[in-house]
Coordinates of N, CA and C in Angstrom, one line a residue:
M125 N 0.8 -1.2 0.0 CA 0.0 0.0 0.0 C 0.9 1.3 0.0
E126 N 2.1 1.2 0.5 CA 3.0 2.3 0.6 C 3.3 2.8 -0.8
K127 N 3.5 1.9 -1.8 CA 3.8 2.3 -3.2 C 2.6 3.1 -3.8
I128 N 1.4 2.6 -3.5 CA 0.2 3.3 -4.1 C 0.1 4.7 -3.6
N129 N 0.4 4.9 -2.3 CA 0.4 6.3 -1.7 C 1.4 7.2 -2.3
S130 N 2.5 6.7 -2.9 CA 3.5 7.6 -3.4 C 3.3 7.9 -4.9
I131 N 2.3 7.3 -5.5 CA 2.0 7.6 -7.0 C 1.3 8.9 -7.1
P132 N 1.7 9.8 -8.0 CA 1.0 11.1 -8.2 C -0.4 10.8 -8.7
K133 N -1.4 11.6 -8.1 CA -2.8 11.4 -8.5 C -3.1 12.5 -9.5
P134 N -4.1 12.3 -10.3 CA -4.9 11.1 -10.4 C -4.2 9.9 -11.1
F135 N -4.7 8.7 -10.8 CA -4.2 7.5 -11.5 C -5.2 6.4 -11.3
F136 N -5.0 5.4 -12.2 CA -5.8 4.2 -12.2 C -5.0 3.0 -11.7
E137 N -5.6 2.2 -10.9 CA -5.0 0.9 -10.5 C -5.7 -0.2 -11.2
T138 N -5.0 -1.1 -11.8 CA -5.6 -2.3 -12.5 C -5.0 -3.4 -11.6
L139 N -6.0 -4.1 -11.0 CA -5.6 -5.2 -10.0 C -6.1 -6.5 -10.6
G140 N -5.2 -7.5 -10.9 CA -5.5 -8.8 -11.4 C -4.4 -9.5 -12.0
E141 N -4.7 -10.7 -12.5 CA -3.7 -11.6 -13.0 C -4.2 -12.2 -14.4
H142 N -3.3 -12.6 -15.2 CA -3.7 -13.3 -16.4 C -4.5 -14.5 -16.1
G143 N -5.6 -14.7 -16.7 CA -6.5 -15.9 -16.4 C -7.5 -15.6 -15.4
T144 N -7.6 -14.4 -14.8 CA -8.6 -14.0 -13.8 C -9.2 -12.7 -14.3
T145 N -10.1 -12.2 -13.5 CA -10.6 -10.9 -13.9 C -9.8 -9.7 -13.4
Y146 N -9.9 -8.6 -14.0 CA -9.1 -7.4 -13.6 C -10.1 -6.4 -13.0
L147 N -9.8 -5.8 -11.9 CA -10.6 -4.8 -11.2 C -9.9 -3.4 -11.5
V148 N -10.6 -2.4 -11.8 CA -10.1 -1.1 -12.0 C -10.6 -0.1 -10.9
Y149 N -9.6 0.6 -10.3 CA -9.9 1.6 -9.3 C -9.3 2.9 -9.7
G150 N -10.0 4.0 -9.4 CA -9.4 5.3 -9.6 C -9.1 6.0 -8.3
Y151 N -8.0 6.8 -8.4 CA -7.5 7.6 -7.2 C -7.4 9.0 -7.6
R152 N -8.0 9.9 -6.9 CA -7.8 11.4 -7.1 C -7.5 12.0 -5.8
I153 N -6.9 13.2 -5.9 CA -6.5 14.0 -4.7 C -7.8 14.3 -3.9
A154 N -7.8 14.1 -2.6 CA -8.8 14.4 -1.7 C -10.2 13.7 -2.0
Q155 N -10.1 12.6 -2.7 CA -11.3 11.8 -3.0 C -11.1 10.4 -2.6
P156 N -12.2 9.7 -2.2 CA -12.1 8.3 -1.9 C -11.8 7.4 -3.1
K157 N -11.2 6.3 -2.8 CA -10.9 5.3 -3.9 C -12.2 5.0 -4.6
L158 N -12.2 4.9 -5.9 CA -13.4 4.8 -6.7 C -13.3 3.4 -7.5
Y159 N -14.2 2.5 -7.3 CA -14.3 1.3 -8.0 C -15.0 1.6 -9.4
L160 N -14.3 1.2 -10.5 CA -14.8 1.5 -11.8 C -15.3 0.3 -12.6
G161 N -14.9 -0.9 -12.2 CA -15.4 -2.0 -12.9 C -14.5 -3.3 -12.9
E162 N -15.1 -4.3 -13.4 CA -14.4 -5.6 -13.5 C -14.3 -6.1 -15.0
F163 N -13.2 -6.5 -15.4 CA -13.0 -6.8 -16.8 C -12.3 -8.2 -17.0
N164 N -12.5 -8.8 -18.2 CA -12.0 -10.1 -18.4 C -10.5 -10.2 -18.8
S165 N -10.0 -9.0 -19.2 CA -8.5 -9.0 -19.6 C -8.0 -7.6 -19.3
L166 N -6.6 -7.6 -19.3 CA -5.9 -6.3 -19.1 C -6.2 -5.4 -20.3
K167 N -6.3 -5.9 -21.5 CA -6.6 -5.1 -22.6 C -8.0 -4.5 -22.5
E168 N -9.0 -5.2 -22.1 CA -10.3 -4.7 -21.8 C -10.3 -3.6 -20.8
A169 N -9.6 -3.8 -19.7 CA -9.5 -2.8 -18.6 C -8.9 -1.5 -19.1
R170 N -7.8 -1.7 -19.9 CA -7.2 -0.5 -20.5 C -8.0 0.3 -21.5
Q171 N -8.8 -0.5 -22.3 CA -9.7 0.2 -23.2 C -10.7 1.0 -22.4
F172 N -11.2 0.4 -21.3 CA -12.2 1.1 -20.5 C -11.6 2.4 -20.0
I173 N -10.4 2.3 -19.4 CA -9.7 3.5 -18.8 C -9.6 4.6 -19.8
Y174 N -9.1 4.2 -21.0 CA -8.9 5.2 -22.1 C -10.2 5.9 -22.4
K175 N -11.3 5.1 -22.6 CA -12.6 5.7 -22.9 C -13.1 6.6 -21.7
Y176 N -12.9 6.1 -20.5 CA -13.4 6.8 -19.3 C -12.7 8.2 -19.2
V177 N -11.4 8.2 -19.4 CA -10.6 9.5 -19.4 C -11.1 10.4 -20.5
Y178 N -11.3 9.8 -21.7 CA -11.8 10.7 -22.8 C -13.1 11.4 -22.4
N179 N -14.0 10.7 -21.7 CA -15.2 11.3 -21.2 C -15.1 12.1 -19.9
N180 N -14.0 11.9 -19.2 CA -13.8 12.6 -17.9 C -12.4 13.1 -17.8
P181 N -12.1 14.2 -18.5 CA -10.7 14.7 -18.7 C -10.1 15.1 -17.3
Q182 N -10.9 15.3 -16.3 CA -10.3 15.6 -15.0 C -9.4 14.5 -14.5
W183 N -9.4 13.3 -15.1 CA -8.6 12.2 -14.7 C -7.2 12.2 -15.5
L184 N -7.0 13.1 -16.3 CA -5.7 13.3 -17.0 C -4.7 13.8 -15.9
N185 N -3.4 13.4 -16.1 CA -2.4 14.0 -15.2 C -2.0 15.4 -15.7
A186 N -1.0 16.0 -15.0 CA -0.6 17.4 -15.4 C -0.1 17.5 -16.8
N187 N 0.4 16.4 -17.4 CA 0.9 16.4 -18.7 C -0.2 16.1 -19.8
G188 N -1.4 15.9 -19.3 CA -2.5 15.6 -20.2 C -2.5 14.2 -20.7
D189 N -2.0 13.3 -19.8 CA -1.9 11.9 -20.1 C -2.4 11.1 -18.9
I190 N -2.3 9.8 -19.0 CA -2.9 8.9 -18.0 C -1.8 8.2 -17.1
N191 N -2.0 8.2 -15.8 CA -1.1 7.4 -14.9 C -1.8 6.1 -14.6
E192 N -1.1 5.0 -14.6 CA -1.7 3.7 -14.4 C -0.7 2.9 -13.5
Y193 N -1.3 2.2 -12.5 CA -0.6 1.3 -11.7 C -1.1 -0.1 -11.9
I194 N -0.2 -1.0 -12.3 CA -0.5 -2.4 -12.6 C -0.1 -3.2 -11.4
N195 N -1.1 -3.8 -10.7 CA -1.0 -4.5 -9.4 C -1.3 -6.0 -9.6
K196 N -0.3 -6.8 -9.6 CA -0.5 -8.3 -9.7 C -0.3 -8.9 -8.3
P197 N -1.4 -9.4 -7.7 CA -1.2 -10.0 -6.3 C -0.2 -11.1 -6.2
S198 N 0.2 -11.8 -7.2 CA 1.2 -12.9 -7.1 C 2.6 -12.4 -7.0
R199 N 2.9 -11.1 -7.2 CA 4.3 -10.6 -7.1 C 4.4 -9.6 -6.0
P200 N 5.6 -9.5 -5.5 CA 5.8 -8.5 -4.4 C 5.4 -7.1 -4.8
E201 N 5.0 -6.3 -3.8 CA 4.6 -5.0 -4.2 C 5.7 -4.2 -4.9
S202 N 6.9 -4.4 -4.5 CA 8.0 -3.7 -5.1 C 8.2 -4.0 -6.6
D203 N 7.6 -5.1 -7.1 CA 7.7 -5.5 -8.5 C 6.5 -5.0 -9.3
N204 N 5.5 -4.5 -8.6 CA 4.4 -3.9 -9.4 C 4.8 -2.7 -10.1
K205 N 4.2 -2.4 -11.2 CA 4.7 -1.3 -12.1 C 3.7 -0.2 -12.1
W206 N 4.2 1.0 -12.1 CA 3.3 2.2 -12.4 C 3.9 2.9 -13.6
Y207 N 3.0 3.4 -14.4 CA 3.3 4.1 -15.6 C 2.7 5.5 -15.6
K208 N 3.5 6.5 -16.1 CA 2.9 7.8 -16.4 C 3.0 8.0 -17.9
G209 N 2.1 8.7 -18.5 CA 2.2 9.0 -19.9 C 1.9 7.7 -20.7
V210 N 0.9 7.0 -20.4 CA 0.7 5.7 -21.1 C -0.2 5.8 -22.4
I211 N -0.8 7.0 -22.7 CA -1.6 7.0 -23.9 C -0.8 6.6 -25.1
E212 N 0.3 7.2 -25.4 CA 1.1 6.9 -26.6 C 1.7 5.5 -26.5
K213 N 2.2 5.1 -25.3 CA 2.9 3.9 -25.2 C 2.0 2.7 -25.1
E214 N 0.9 2.7 -24.5 CA 0.1 1.5 -24.2 C -1.3 1.5 -24.9
Y215 N -1.9 2.6 -25.1 CA -3.3 2.7 -25.6 C -3.4 2.8 -27.1
K216 N -2.4 3.2 -27.8 CA -2.5 3.4 -29.3 C -1.8 2.3 -30.0

């Protein structure tokens, strides 16, 4: 949980593993954690995030891009990855 608290907000957490469902949560400054849905694949979860941000631009970071934290329960928290600026790298 310490790593999540250090990630600049706003950001999305995608929680899950290959072969299971993925849960998507949103985090914003001074707002409670927001559950956004359950998806069958990481690709589906990311497509949802991209569309959600398109319709809710307040979720863009200061650079006008998306912050995302990929959390896989099977690996140590220190190995979980967070990405900033993922629109160009991951969504297109």
